[in-house]
Short mmCIF file of C-alpha atoms and ligand atoms in Angstrom, two decimals:
data_model
loop_
_atom_site.label_atom_id
_atom_site.label_comp_id
_atom_site.label_asym_id
_atom_site.label_seq_id
_atom_site.Cartn_x
_atom_site.Cartn_y
_atom_site.Cartn_z
CA MET A 92 0.00 0.00 0.00
CA LYS A 93 2.87 2.38 0.80
CA GLN A 94 4.29 2.11 -2.70
CA PHE A 95 0.82 2.52 -4.23
CA ILE A 96 0.30 5.70 -2.19
CA GLU A 97 3.71 7.15 -3.05
CA GLN A 98 3.22 6.54 -6.76
CA LEU A 99 -0.45 7.58 -6.96
CA PRO A 100 -0.70 10.87 -8.92
CA LYS A 101 -1.93 13.53 -6.50
CA VAL A 102 -3.35 17.05 -6.42
CA GLU A 103 -2.98 19.22 -3.32
CA LEU A 104 -5.62 21.89 -2.58
CA HIS A 105 -4.93 22.89 1.03
CA LEU A 106 -1.34 23.90 1.68
CA HIS A 107 -0.06 27.01 3.45
CA ILE A 108 3.34 27.87 2.00
CA GLU A 109 4.43 29.36 5.35
CA GLY A 110 3.57 25.96 6.85
CA THR A 111 6.23 24.25 4.74
CA LEU A 112 9.08 26.04 6.55
CA GLU A 113 11.19 23.14 7.81
CA PRO A 114 13.30 23.83 10.94
CA GLU A 115 16.55 23.47 8.93
CA LEU A 116 15.52 26.21 6.48
CA MET A 117 14.23 28.32 9.40
CA PHE A 118 17.74 28.18 10.88
CA GLU A 119 19.42 28.89 7.55
CA LEU A 120 17.23 31.95 6.94
CA ALA A 121 17.60 33.16 10.54
CA THR A 122 21.38 33.14 10.07
CA ARG A 123 21.25 34.66 6.58
CA ASN A 124 18.95 37.48 7.72
CA GLN A 125 20.36 37.87 11.24
CA ILE A 126 17.02 37.22 12.90
CA ALA A 127 17.02 35.90 16.46
CA ILE A 128 14.93 32.76 17.04
CA PRO A 129 14.22 31.27 20.46
CA TYR A 130 15.69 27.82 19.65
CA ALA A 131 19.22 26.40 19.77
CA SER A 132 18.85 23.79 16.99
CA PRO A 133 16.42 22.44 14.39
CA ASN A 134 15.71 19.53 16.74
CA GLU A 135 14.76 21.92 19.49
CA VAL A 136 12.34 23.57 17.06
CA ARG A 137 10.74 20.19 16.33
CA GLU A 138 10.40 19.45 20.03
CA ALA A 139 8.49 22.73 20.48
CA TYR A 140 5.83 21.54 18.01
CA GLN A 141 3.42 20.16 20.61
CA PHE A 142 0.04 21.75 20.10
CA SER A 143 -3.13 21.66 22.17
CA ASN A 144 -5.39 23.43 19.67
CA LEU A 145 -5.34 25.69 16.58
CA GLN A 146 -4.29 28.84 18.50
CA SER A 147 -1.29 27.18 20.17
CA PHE A 148 -0.06 26.24 16.69
CA LEU A 149 -0.75 29.66 15.14
CA ASP A 150 1.34 31.43 17.82
CA ILE A 151 4.42 29.36 16.91
CA TYR A 152 3.68 29.41 13.18
CA TYR A 153 3.51 33.21 12.89
CA GLN A 154 6.74 33.47 14.89
CA GLY A 155 8.47 31.06 12.48
CA ALA A 156 7.52 33.24 9.50
CA ASN A 157 9.64 36.10 10.91
CA VAL A 158 12.76 34.69 9.22
CA LEU A 159 11.24 35.33 5.76
CA ILE A 160 12.49 38.72 4.61
CA HIS A 161 13.72 38.82 1.01
CA GLU A 162 12.20 37.66 -2.27
CA GLN A 163 14.85 34.92 -2.40
CA ASP A 164 13.63 33.60 0.99
CA PHE A 165 10.11 33.17 -0.38
CA PHE A 166 11.58 31.52 -3.48
CA ASP A 167 13.68 29.08 -1.39
CA LEU A 168 10.69 28.23 0.82
CA THR A 169 8.45 27.51 -2.16
CA TRP A 170 11.10 25.62 -4.13
CA ALA A 171 11.76 23.28 -1.18
CA TYR A 172 8.02 22.47 -1.04
CA LEU A 173 7.86 21.85 -4.79
CA LEU A 174 10.75 19.37 -4.55
CA ARG A 175 8.68 17.50 -1.91
CA CYS A 176 5.75 17.55 -4.35
CA GLN A 177 7.95 15.86 -6.92
CA GLN A 178 8.92 13.18 -4.39
CA ASP A 179 5.24 12.54 -3.51
CA ASN A 180 4.06 12.62 -7.13
CA VAL A 181 1.94 15.73 -6.59
CA LEU A 182 1.23 16.94 -10.13
CA HIS A 183 -0.69 20.09 -9.25
CA SER A 184 -0.91 22.23 -6.11
CA GLU A 185 -3.12 25.19 -5.14
CA ILE A 186 -1.09 27.08 -2.59
CA PHE A 187 -2.21 29.47 0.16
CA PHE A 188 -0.13 32.41 1.25
CA ASP A 189 -0.82 34.89 4.06
CA PRO A 190 0.31 38.35 2.90
CA GLN A 191 -0.72 40.04 6.16
CA THR A 192 1.76 37.91 8.14
CA HIS A 193 4.49 39.62 6.12
CA THR A 194 3.17 43.09 5.30
CA ALA A 195 2.55 43.64 9.04
CA ARG A 196 6.35 43.23 9.48
CA GLY A 197 7.14 45.75 6.76
CA ILE A 198 7.74 43.22 3.96
CA ALA A 199 6.35 44.45 0.63
CA PHE A 200 3.40 42.53 -0.86
CA GLU A 201 5.30 42.19 -4.14
CA THR A 202 8.35 40.66 -2.39
CA VAL A 203 6.14 37.82 -1.16
CA VAL A 204 4.21 37.22 -4.39
CA ASN A 205 7.18 37.55 -6.70
CA GLY A 206 9.38 35.17 -4.69
CA ILE A 207 6.68 32.49 -4.50
CA HIS A 208 5.64 32.96 -8.11
CA ARG A 209 9.18 32.67 -9.48
CA ALA A 210 9.48 29.23 -7.84
CA LEU A 211 6.09 28.17 -9.25
CA THR A 212 7.14 29.17 -12.76
CA GLN A 213 10.44 27.29 -12.45
CA ALA A 214 8.61 24.20 -11.16
CA LYS A 215 6.29 24.23 -14.18
CA HIS A 216 9.30 24.22 -16.52
CA GLU A 217 11.75 22.03 -14.63
CA LEU A 218 9.52 19.63 -12.65
CA GLY A 219 6.33 19.59 -14.72
CA ILE A 220 4.32 20.58 -11.62
CA SER A 221 1.50 23.08 -12.17
CA SER A 222 0.09 25.37 -9.50
CA GLN A 223 -2.20 28.24 -8.55
CA LEU A 224 -1.91 30.81 -5.77
CA ILE A 225 -4.65 31.57 -3.24
CA MET A 226 -4.34 34.67 -1.07
CA CYS A 227 -5.74 34.16 2.44
CA PHE A 228 -7.05 36.86 4.75
CA LEU A 229 -6.15 36.43 8.42
CA ARG A 230 -9.55 36.27 10.09
CA HIS A 231 -8.29 37.45 13.51
CA LEU A 232 -7.51 40.81 11.88
CA SER A 233 -10.13 43.40 10.91
CA GLU A 234 -12.38 43.65 7.87
CA GLU A 235 -10.63 46.92 7.08
CA ASP A 236 -7.22 45.22 7.04
CA ALA A 237 -8.57 42.50 4.72
CA LEU A 238 -10.03 45.14 2.37
CA ALA A 239 -6.66 46.91 2.21
CA THR A 240 -4.98 43.58 1.44
CA LEU A 241 -7.46 42.92 -1.37
CA GLU A 242 -6.56 46.33 -2.85
CA GLN A 243 -2.87 45.41 -2.73
CA ALA A 244 -3.60 42.18 -4.61
CA LEU A 245 -5.34 43.82 -7.58
CA PRO A 246 -2.13 44.60 -9.53
CA PHE A 247 -1.16 40.91 -9.11
CA LYS A 248 -4.50 39.56 -10.32
CA ASP A 249 -2.78 37.48 -13.03
CA LYS A 250 -0.81 35.58 -10.36
CA ILE A 251 -3.62 34.95 -7.81
CA ILE A 252 -6.62 32.81 -8.71
CA ALA A 253 -8.63 33.00 -5.49
CA VAL A 254 -8.99 34.44 -2.03
CA GLY A 255 -9.21 32.36 1.15
CA LEU A 256 -9.78 32.80 4.87
CA ASP A 257 -7.58 31.29 7.58
CA SER A 258 -6.24 31.74 11.14
CA SER A 259 -8.38 31.62 14.33
CA GLU A 260 -11.86 30.37 13.44
CA GLN A 261 -13.38 30.70 16.90
CA GLY A 262 -14.72 34.22 17.38
CA ASN A 263 -14.07 35.13 13.73
CA PRO A 264 -16.95 33.60 11.74
CA PRO A 265 -17.39 33.87 7.95
CA GLU A 266 -19.95 36.69 8.21
CA LYS A 267 -17.19 39.03 9.45
CA PHE A 268 -15.78 38.92 5.89
CA ALA A 269 -18.96 38.88 3.76
CA ARG A 270 -18.26 42.35 2.31
CA VAL A 271 -14.60 41.54 1.63
CA PHE A 272 -15.54 38.39 -0.28
CA ALA A 273 -18.25 40.26 -2.21
CA LYS A 274 -15.58 42.71 -3.37
CA ALA A 275 -13.22 39.85 -4.23
CA HIS A 276 -15.96 38.25 -6.36
CA GLU A 277 -16.52 41.61 -8.08
CA ALA A 278 -12.82 41.59 -8.97
CA SER A 279 -13.40 38.05 -10.34
CA PHE A 280 -11.35 36.13 -7.77
CA LEU A 281 -12.57 32.63 -6.95
CA ALA A 282 -13.08 31.94 -3.23
CA VAL A 283 -12.44 29.34 -0.56
CA ALA A 284 -12.54 29.55 3.25
CA HIS A 285 -11.47 27.55 6.28
CA ALA A 286 -14.68 26.57 8.07
CA GLY A 287 -15.80 23.76 10.36
CA GLU A 288 -12.27 22.96 11.56
CA GLU A 289 -12.65 24.17 15.16
CA GLY A 290 -15.80 26.16 14.46
CA PRO A 291 -19.35 24.76 14.16
CA ALA A 292 -21.14 23.35 11.11
CA LEU A 293 -22.90 26.72 10.83
CA ASN A 294 -19.60 28.24 9.67
CA VAL A 295 -19.53 25.78 6.75
CA LYS A 296 -23.06 26.80 5.78
CA ASN A 297 -22.25 30.51 6.09
CA ALA A 298 -19.02 30.15 4.11
CA MET A 299 -21.14 28.72 1.29
CA GLU A 300 -24.06 31.16 1.57
CA LEU A 301 -22.36 34.42 2.61
CA LEU A 302 -18.87 34.05 1.15
CA LYS A 303 -20.01 32.03 -1.89
CA VAL A 304 -16.99 29.75 -1.76
CA GLN A 305 -16.14 27.17 -4.42
CA ARG A 306 -14.56 24.89 -1.77
CA VAL A 307 -14.57 24.58 2.02
CA ASP A 308 -11.21 24.07 3.74
CA HIS A 309 -11.39 21.37 6.45
CA GLY A 310 -15.19 21.31 6.94
CA VAL A 311 -15.00 18.12 9.01
CA ARG A 312 -17.47 19.43 11.61
CA CYS A 313 -20.20 19.42 8.91
CA VAL A 314 -21.27 16.05 10.35
CA GLU A 315 -22.91 17.88 13.25
CA ASP A 316 -25.65 18.97 10.82
CA PRO A 317 -27.12 16.08 8.79
CA ALA A 318 -29.07 18.44 6.51
CA LEU A 319 -25.80 20.20 5.67
CA VAL A 320 -24.11 16.87 4.89
CA ALA A 321 -26.96 16.02 2.51
CA ARG A 322 -26.50 19.38 0.83
CA LEU A 323 -22.72 18.89 0.49
CA ILE A 324 -23.31 15.50 -1.13
CA GLN A 325 -25.96 16.84 -3.50
CA SER A 326 -23.93 19.89 -4.56
CA ARG A 327 -20.54 18.10 -4.66
CA MET A 328 -19.15 21.00 -2.58
CA PRO A 329 -15.52 19.99 -2.04
CA LEU A 330 -13.99 19.71 1.44
CA THR A 331 -10.19 19.93 1.59
CA VAL A 332 -9.51 17.67 4.56
CA CYS A 333 -6.12 17.56 6.36
CA PRO A 334 -5.89 14.40 8.49
CA LEU A 335 -2.48 14.90 10.17
CA SER A 336 -3.33 18.53 10.89
CA ASN A 337 -6.59 17.50 12.55
CA LEU A 338 -4.69 14.98 14.67
CA LYS A 339 -1.91 17.42 15.70
CA LEU A 340 -4.37 20.22 16.55
CA LYS A 341 -6.63 17.81 18.42
CA VAL A 342 -9.64 18.29 16.17
CA VAL A 343 -9.75 14.47 16.43
CA GLU A 344 -8.37 12.32 19.27
CA ASN A 345 -6.92 9.67 16.99
CA MET A 346 -6.85 8.82 13.29
CA GLU A 347 -9.28 5.92 13.75
CA GLN A 348 -11.92 8.47 14.76
CA HIS A 349 -11.33 10.67 11.71
CA ASN A 350 -14.46 10.89 9.53
CA VAL A 351 -12.84 11.42 6.11
CA VAL A 352 -13.29 7.83 4.87
CA ASP A 353 -16.88 7.79 6.07
CA LEU A 354 -17.53 11.09 4.25
CA LEU A 355 -15.95 9.68 1.08
CA ARG A 356 -18.24 6.64 1.22
CA GLN A 357 -21.27 8.86 1.73
CA GLY A 358 -20.42 10.51 -1.59
CA LEU A 359 -18.91 13.81 -0.46
CA CYS A 360 -16.23 15.39 -2.62
CA VAL A 361 -13.53 15.07 0.06
CA THR A 362 -9.82 15.45 -0.69
CA LEU A 363 -6.65 14.76 1.34
CA ASN A 364 -4.11 17.51 1.96
CA SER A 365 -1.15 18.38 4.17
CA ASP A 366 -2.06 21.91 5.46
CA ASP A 367 1.21 22.84 7.25
CA PRO A 368 3.42 19.79 6.65
CA ALA A 369 6.56 21.13 8.39
CA TYR A 370 4.55 21.53 11.60
CA PHE A 371 2.19 18.56 11.45
CA GLY A 372 4.62 15.76 10.63
CA GLY A 373 3.89 14.92 7.03
CA TYR A 374 3.45 15.82 3.39
CA MET A 375 0.86 14.39 0.98
CA SER A 376 1.91 10.73 0.96
CA ASP A 377 2.19 10.77 4.77
CA ASN A 378 -1.41 11.99 5.01
CA PHE A 379 -2.67 9.28 2.65
CA LEU A 380 -0.67 6.68 4.57
CA ALA A 381 -1.95 7.84 7.97
CA VAL A 382 -5.54 7.44 6.72
CA ALA A 383 -4.84 4.04 5.12
CA ASN A 384 -3.16 2.77 8.30
CA ALA A 385 -6.12 3.71 10.48
CA HIS A 386 -8.95 2.71 8.11
CA PRO A 387 -9.39 -0.34 5.86
CA VAL A 388 -9.52 1.53 2.54
CA THR A 389 -9.20 0.10 -0.97
CA LYS A 390 -6.78 1.37 -3.60
CA GLN A 391 -9.79 2.57 -5.59
CA GLU A 392 -10.92 4.64 -2.61
CA LEU A 393 -7.47 6.19 -2.20
CA ALA A 394 -7.45 7.02 -5.91
CA GLN A 395 -10.90 8.60 -5.48
CA PHE A 396 -9.33 11.23 -3.19
CA SER A 397 -7.10 12.19 -6.15
CA LEU A 398 -10.01 12.18 -8.59
CA ASN A 399 -12.03 14.37 -6.20
CA ALA A 400 -9.11 16.82 -5.94
CA ILE A 401 -8.90 17.08 -9.72
CA GLU A 402 -12.66 17.71 -9.88
CA ALA A 403 -12.39 20.38 -7.13
CA SER A 404 -9.32 22.14 -8.55
CA PHE A 405 -9.21 25.51 -10.32
CA ILE A 406 -7.72 24.16 -13.57
CA SER A 407 -9.25 24.08 -17.04
CA PRO A 408 -11.55 21.24 -18.15
CA GLU A 409 -8.79 20.06 -20.50
CA GLU A 410 -6.25 19.88 -17.67
CA LYS A 411 -8.80 18.07 -15.49
CA GLN A 412 -9.29 15.56 -18.27
CA ARG A 413 -5.53 15.07 -18.65
CA LEU A 414 -4.94 14.54 -14.90
CA THR A 415 -7.97 12.26 -14.57
CA GLU A 416 -6.53 10.13 -17.34
CA ARG A 417 -3.17 9.97 -15.50
CA VAL A 418 -4.94 8.65 -12.37
CA SER A 419 -7.12 6.19 -14.34
CA GLN A 420 -4.10 4.85 -16.17
CA PHE A 421 -2.25 4.44 -12.88
CA ILE A 422 -5.12 2.46 -11.33
CA ARG A 423 -5.34 0.15 -14.39
CA GLN A 424 -1.68 -0.85 -14.09
CA ALA A 425 -1.48 -0.91 -10.27
N1 HPA B 799 -6.43 26.61 10.19
C1 HPA B 799 -6.48 27.94 10.24
N2 HPA B 799 -5.47 28.71 9.90
C2 HPA B 799 -4.36 28.14 9.46
C3 HPA B 799 -4.25 26.77 9.37
C4 HPA B 799 -5.35 25.97 9.74
O1 HPA B 799 -5.34 24.72 9.69
N3 HPA B 799 -3.00 26.52 8.90
C5 HPA B 799 -2.40 27.71 8.70
N4 HPA B 799 -3.21 28.69 9.05
ZN1 ZN B 800 -5.24 25.33 6.58
#
C-alpha cells in the first residue's frame, strides 16, 4: 500500500506555503537574515511543536515566518516544497499564502508574491508541476485590514486565482468577511474559506451562503448537521480535509476516529491535503498513509481522493481531463 500511495498521482488543494518552513531552512534563513529565534537547533524547534489546539499552533507558526524577509527567501521556501511535491508525485498544487503575516512586518506585498511565483514558474518548466496561488485573509484581523490587502492584490490579479480565509476560526466567523468576499468576487477572484475545523457546522453553511466559496477548507465538523451533509453531497461541494493537521491540533483524538473515509463513502467530494506539513509531521503521501493505516480503505478509494481533488481544482476542463486520465491509467496498471 505504501508504494501505491507514493506513486499515486496527486493534487494538493490545502497547503499554506508558510507551513512548509522546515526547521533546517528556518535556521538557515535566521542566520542569513540575522534574525534571532528562540531555539538552539532544528531539533529543538521540532520538540516545540506540541500543540493543544489551533491557536497554540498559530502562535508558533507566525513566529516562524519572521525569518522570511527577502524575495529569495520566499523563493527558497516555495522551491523546497515543490521538490517534496515531486517526491510525492503531486502533479498540481493550489497554494495558500498569508500576505498580512508579512506586510505587518514591513515586507512588501510584491516581495512575497514575486518570490513564491518565481518558484512556481520554475517548477512548471523544470519539474512539470502546475500550481495556482490563493491569497488568504487572516480572520483574527479586521475587515478593514482585509479590504486593504485585497486592494494590494489587484495589480497581481494574473498571479492569484482565489482568495481564502484562515487563522483563528473561533470568534471570527465567515460573516465578518462577507463584504470583503463580495468585493473579491466583483474583482473576479474565486473563493475558498477555512470553516468547520474548530468552528461549528454553521460556519460551513455561512461560508457557502455568505462568502459564496467554491470549496470549504477542512469542513469536518459538517457532520454535526445532517441536513448540511446532505446538501454537500448533493452539490458536490468539495472539502479539503487535512488528516495529520486534525490529529496534531486535536480536532480528532486519533486517526481511527477521523471521519474522512466515512464522508468519502457517503459521496462527499472530500480530498486529502497536508495543510502545514513542516509543523504537522507529514506531506501528501504521509497523510494518505496515515488514513490508510487507520482505516481499511481500498486502492480505488485512495485514488478517489485524487479524482475528487482534480474535480475540485481551479484548472481548465482540458487539464482536469488530462490529470484524470493519468490517475485512471495508474489504477489500471497498479
Ligand atoms: N487553520 C487555520 N489557519 C491556518 C491553518 C489551519 O489549519 N493553517 C495555517 N493557518
Ligand atoms: Zn489550513
